[in-house]
Amino acid sequence: MLNYARPSTLVFFVQGLFFWEVMKHMRVKSILNNSALIAFSEKSEECVLIGKGIAFNKRPGDPVDETKAEKVFNSRHARTEELIELLEDVPEKVFEMTNTIIRYANRKLGKDLDSGIYVTLLDHIHSAIERTAEGIELDFGMLTEVRMLYPKEYNIACWALDYINATMDIDIPIDESGFIVIHIIANETPNMDTGSTKKILRITKDITDTIMSYYQVKMDTSSITYTRFVTHAKYLALRYIKHEQIEQNEDSIFTLNPEAIEKTKDAIQVLNQKLKEKYGQSLSEYEKLYLTIHICRLLNIK
């Protein structure tokens, strides 16, 4: 019996063949730097090609070396014009560093980040270098949450800072790593952008800060108990901004001690009021009950 490829696999295979066939007929229109150029096809369709050394020793009219193309931004891509403007303004050394960081991130994450990262991360790194040269520091304010919630992305960001500092002989502040994580997450997660990612982190911090402040306790932020609570706060924040309801698990709720509910209800009310004032939305009753469970576990309330 013959084994046929699934339709989706076949479609991607044909699309890939078509892409490389088109690439073979593309020629250089203009050089942006050694690793980026604008090309055009026989049908005069233009696109930006990015790849290590793809434009080296090339001249307008030369055929494109398709084997060096890592990313393609065609004229229909929403950020093509923005990328071209950046490449005309940003030093080539900064662009090369950004590409190296993106390759490193892709390798460590085991997947390719969305192509928008070439625009957002390049712009941020360029700005961070300029800020450092001018003695300007940005306060990220949520590094503790980032370290716990996105350890893999945070390690990538720290590597990126070390790499930039060594290459440029500067000392970019550690807070910039938080902003780099934001860009990675926004281009790693479907239907997510930097604004949504920042909002999730802000709400997560609001939840943890409010509870810690209400009970006037200081927790070991490296403890498993605290990490679990912050992780719950993150998923609560994600559901909150998406207006999603938590999956109801009656067994967990029935295990709640009435005294525990009494000891946490005022804290949850304070938090609910804060979220409503800042973001215009209250917590659902089920969300409050699950938050009660996690507060009790965090503070060992019986």
XYZ file of C-alpha atoms in Angstrom:
302
model
C 0.000 0.000 0.000
C 1.268 3.440 -0.877
C 1.835 5.882 1.991
C 0.615 9.323 0.989
C 1.753 12.460 2.783
C -0.923 14.255 4.748
C -2.440 17.200 2.813
C -1.002 19.783 5.204
C 2.503 18.356 4.828
C 2.155 18.243 1.050
C 0.923 21.831 0.937
C 3.895 23.067 2.972
C 6.264 21.073 0.763
C 4.827 22.580 -2.433
C 4.874 26.067 -0.916
C 8.523 25.556 -0.006
C 9.394 24.478 -3.547
C 7.558 27.505 -4.943
C 9.397 29.831 -2.549
C 12.844 28.579 -3.550
C 11.901 28.638 -7.234
C 10.943 32.306 -6.871
C 14.145 32.995 -4.929
C 16.249 31.603 -7.769
C 14.906 34.319 -10.044
C 15.416 37.210 -7.629
C 18.032 39.881 -8.145
C 19.547 42.529 -5.923
C 17.883 45.933 -6.057
C 19.853 47.671 -3.305
C 22.206 46.841 -0.444
C 21.184 47.706 3.118
C 24.270 46.166 4.733
C 26.359 43.004 4.378
C 23.565 40.877 5.821
C 20.467 42.574 4.424
C 19.352 43.613 0.955
C 16.293 44.554 -1.050
C 15.614 42.185 -3.938
C 13.107 42.024 -6.781
C 11.657 39.182 -8.813
C 10.907 38.869 -12.531
C 7.424 40.194 -11.721
C 8.998 43.231 -10.011
C 7.872 42.064 -6.564
C 10.194 43.461 -3.904
C 11.242 41.985 -0.574
C 13.881 42.383 2.118
C 16.176 39.397 2.594
C 18.155 38.858 5.791
C 20.996 36.379 6.143
C 24.604 36.333 7.270
C 26.736 37.716 4.432
C 23.881 37.597 1.907
C 24.814 41.014 0.482
C 28.590 40.709 0.770
C 30.308 41.647 -2.532
C 26.912 41.984 -4.211
C 25.888 44.747 -6.596
C 22.476 45.841 -7.890
C 21.360 43.424 -10.594
C 23.310 40.445 -9.222
C 21.369 37.218 -8.586
C 20.470 36.521 -4.954
C 22.231 33.655 -3.176
C 19.096 31.959 -1.833
C 21.117 29.597 0.372
C 22.020 32.527 2.651
C 18.466 33.825 3.145
C 17.328 33.329 6.753
C 14.284 35.629 6.763
C 12.200 37.174 4.017
C 10.012 40.265 4.414
C 7.868 40.708 1.311
C 6.094 43.928 0.386
C 2.890 42.686 2.033
C 4.535 42.132 5.426
C 3.195 44.669 7.927
C 6.654 45.652 9.174
C 8.719 45.700 5.980
C 8.863 49.493 5.667
C 9.678 49.831 9.360
C 12.516 47.328 8.990
C 13.981 49.169 5.984
C 13.931 52.469 7.890
C 15.675 50.826 10.851
C 18.336 49.220 8.681
C 19.092 52.585 7.106
C 19.520 54.169 10.547
C 21.049 51.453 12.751
C 24.804 50.699 12.555
C 25.568 47.412 10.836
C 27.415 46.156 13.917
C 24.234 46.496 15.994
C 22.224 44.702 13.315
C 24.738 41.832 13.237
C 24.613 41.538 17.036
C 20.816 41.432 16.966
C 20.878 38.664 14.353
C 23.308 36.663 16.484
C 21.034 37.068 19.522
C 17.969 35.967 17.530
C 19.813 32.883 16.244
C 20.893 32.083 19.809
C 17.314 32.505 21.078
C 15.897 30.291 18.318
C 18.435 27.601 19.161
C 17.795 27.731 22.915
C 14.009 27.813 22.523
C 14.012 25.072 19.908
C 11.845 27.094 17.530
C 11.976 30.192 15.355
C 10.649 33.418 16.804
C 8.159 35.410 14.750
C 9.811 37.594 12.108
C 8.624 40.711 13.938
C 11.489 40.157 16.405
C 13.901 41.471 13.761
C 12.190 44.857 14.027
C 11.311 45.120 17.721
C 14.525 43.674 19.160
C 16.767 45.594 16.757
C 15.036 48.842 17.681
C 15.277 48.098 21.403
C 18.944 47.079 21.381
C 19.880 50.150 19.338
C 17.980 52.384 21.790
C 19.469 50.609 24.829
C 23.004 51.214 23.544
C 22.229 54.894 22.963
C 20.617 55.242 26.414
C 23.644 53.664 28.085
C 26.005 56.013 26.242
C 23.932 58.959 27.504
C 23.812 57.629 31.076
C 20.047 56.999 30.983
C 18.687 53.965 32.849
C 15.185 52.503 32.579
C 13.621 50.840 35.615
C 11.933 47.613 34.505
C 10.533 46.940 37.955
C 9.416 43.337 37.364
C 12.664 41.362 37.110
C 11.742 39.070 40.008
C 8.533 38.041 38.243
C 10.316 37.645 34.901
C 13.018 35.407 36.400
C 10.396 33.101 37.909
C 7.848 33.054 35.101
C 10.154 33.009 32.072
C 13.481 31.481 33.210
C 14.533 30.272 29.751
C 13.818 33.625 28.104
C 15.466 35.470 30.996
C 18.664 33.431 30.608
C 18.670 34.258 26.888
C 18.260 37.961 27.699
C 21.129 37.873 30.207
C 23.337 36.151 27.628
C 22.349 38.845 25.129
C 23.341 41.632 27.541
C 26.713 40.009 28.246
C 27.287 39.607 24.509
C 26.359 43.225 23.719
C 28.439 44.599 26.591
C 31.499 42.594 25.543
C 31.104 43.470 21.856
C 30.450 47.185 22.363
C 32.626 47.606 25.492
C 29.750 49.153 27.447
C 27.760 48.254 30.560
C 24.038 48.079 29.780
C 22.058 47.838 33.071
C 20.502 44.490 34.011
C 16.984 46.003 33.868
C 17.276 46.012 30.076
C 17.152 42.206 30.214
C 13.519 42.463 31.312
C 12.604 44.438 28.208
C 14.417 41.908 26.002
C 12.351 39.128 27.613
C 9.182 41.065 26.754
C 10.181 41.153 23.081
C 11.035 37.440 23.061
C 7.733 36.436 24.702
C 5.708 38.679 22.386
C 7.286 37.044 19.322
C 7.251 33.533 20.780
C 3.583 33.318 21.789
C 0.742 33.318 19.210
C -1.655 36.286 19.414
C 0.593 38.086 21.885
C 2.288 41.461 21.597
C 4.583 43.508 23.822
C 1.641 45.460 25.255
C -0.203 42.307 26.338
C 2.974 40.755 27.738
C 3.705 43.848 29.828
C 0.108 43.946 31.063
C 0.263 40.311 32.201
C 3.455 41.042 34.140
C 1.980 44.215 35.685
C -1.153 42.384 36.827
C 0.947 39.506 38.171
C 3.013 41.986 40.171
C -0.140 43.778 41.379
C -1.497 40.473 42.694
C 1.686 39.423 44.504
C 2.445 42.905 45.884
C -1.116 43.410 47.146
C -1.229 40.072 48.969
C 2.251 40.500 50.475
C 1.403 44.034 51.573
C -1.958 43.095 53.063
C -0.498 40.321 55.220
C 2.715 42.297 55.835
C 4.961 39.353 55.037
C 8.219 38.973 53.168
C 8.693 35.751 51.279
C 11.785 34.001 50.002
C 11.290 34.710 46.297
C 13.393 31.661 45.409
C 11.152 29.261 47.352
C 8.974 26.725 45.542
C 5.892 27.946 47.437
C 6.338 31.540 46.291
C 7.160 30.499 42.724
C 3.956 28.446 42.562
C 1.925 31.399 43.804
C 3.443 33.775 41.247
C 2.834 31.198 38.501
C -0.829 31.003 39.528
C -0.975 34.814 39.496
C 0.447 34.816 35.964
C -2.230 32.445 34.642
C -4.893 34.419 36.491
C -3.597 37.569 34.754
C -3.634 35.810 31.369
C -7.256 34.723 31.830
C -8.107 38.180 33.150
C -6.931 40.077 30.049
C -8.511 37.496 27.729
C -11.808 37.587 29.668
C -11.661 33.805 30.037
C -13.284 31.805 32.815
C -11.256 29.408 34.934
C -12.052 25.712 34.541
C -14.195 24.832 37.519
C -12.874 22.036 39.721
C -15.495 21.461 42.380
C -13.306 19.070 44.414
C -10.668 21.756 45.040
C -13.274 24.275 46.134
C -15.061 21.864 48.462
C -11.784 21.279 50.346
C -11.724 24.934 51.422
C -12.099 25.476 55.135
C -14.723 28.175 55.925
C -12.226 29.733 58.340
C -9.656 29.995 55.536
C -12.190 31.813 53.374
C -12.890 34.182 56.250
C -9.164 34.892 56.741
C -8.591 35.712 53.068
C -11.803 37.400 51.934
C -10.736 40.927 52.948
C -7.370 40.607 51.186
C -9.072 39.351 48.038
C -11.582 42.197 48.225
C -8.720 44.722 48.412
C -7.069 43.079 45.402
C -10.325 42.915 43.445
C -10.958 46.615 44.044
C -7.424 47.490 42.941
C -7.744 45.496 39.716
C -11.154 46.998 39.004
C -9.840 50.540 39.477
C -6.704 49.984 37.362
C -8.053 47.743 34.617
C -11.839 48.170 34.755
C -12.665 44.541 35.458
C -13.533 42.485 38.549
C -12.469 38.941 39.347
C -15.081 36.221 38.936
C -16.310 34.407 42.043
C -14.557 31.197 40.965
C -11.323 33.119 40.394
C -11.595 34.497 43.933
C -12.093 31.004 45.346
C -9.060 29.612 43.526
C -7.029 32.601 44.647
C -8.094 31.766 48.210
C -6.648 28.264 47.802
C -3.300 29.626 46.622
C -3.096 32.309 49.317
C -3.724 29.642 51.957
C -0.958 27.471 50.502
C 1.415 30.426 50.283
C 0.871 31.619 53.857
C 0.069 28.209 55.367
C -3.386 29.343 56.437
C -5.428 26.458 57.834
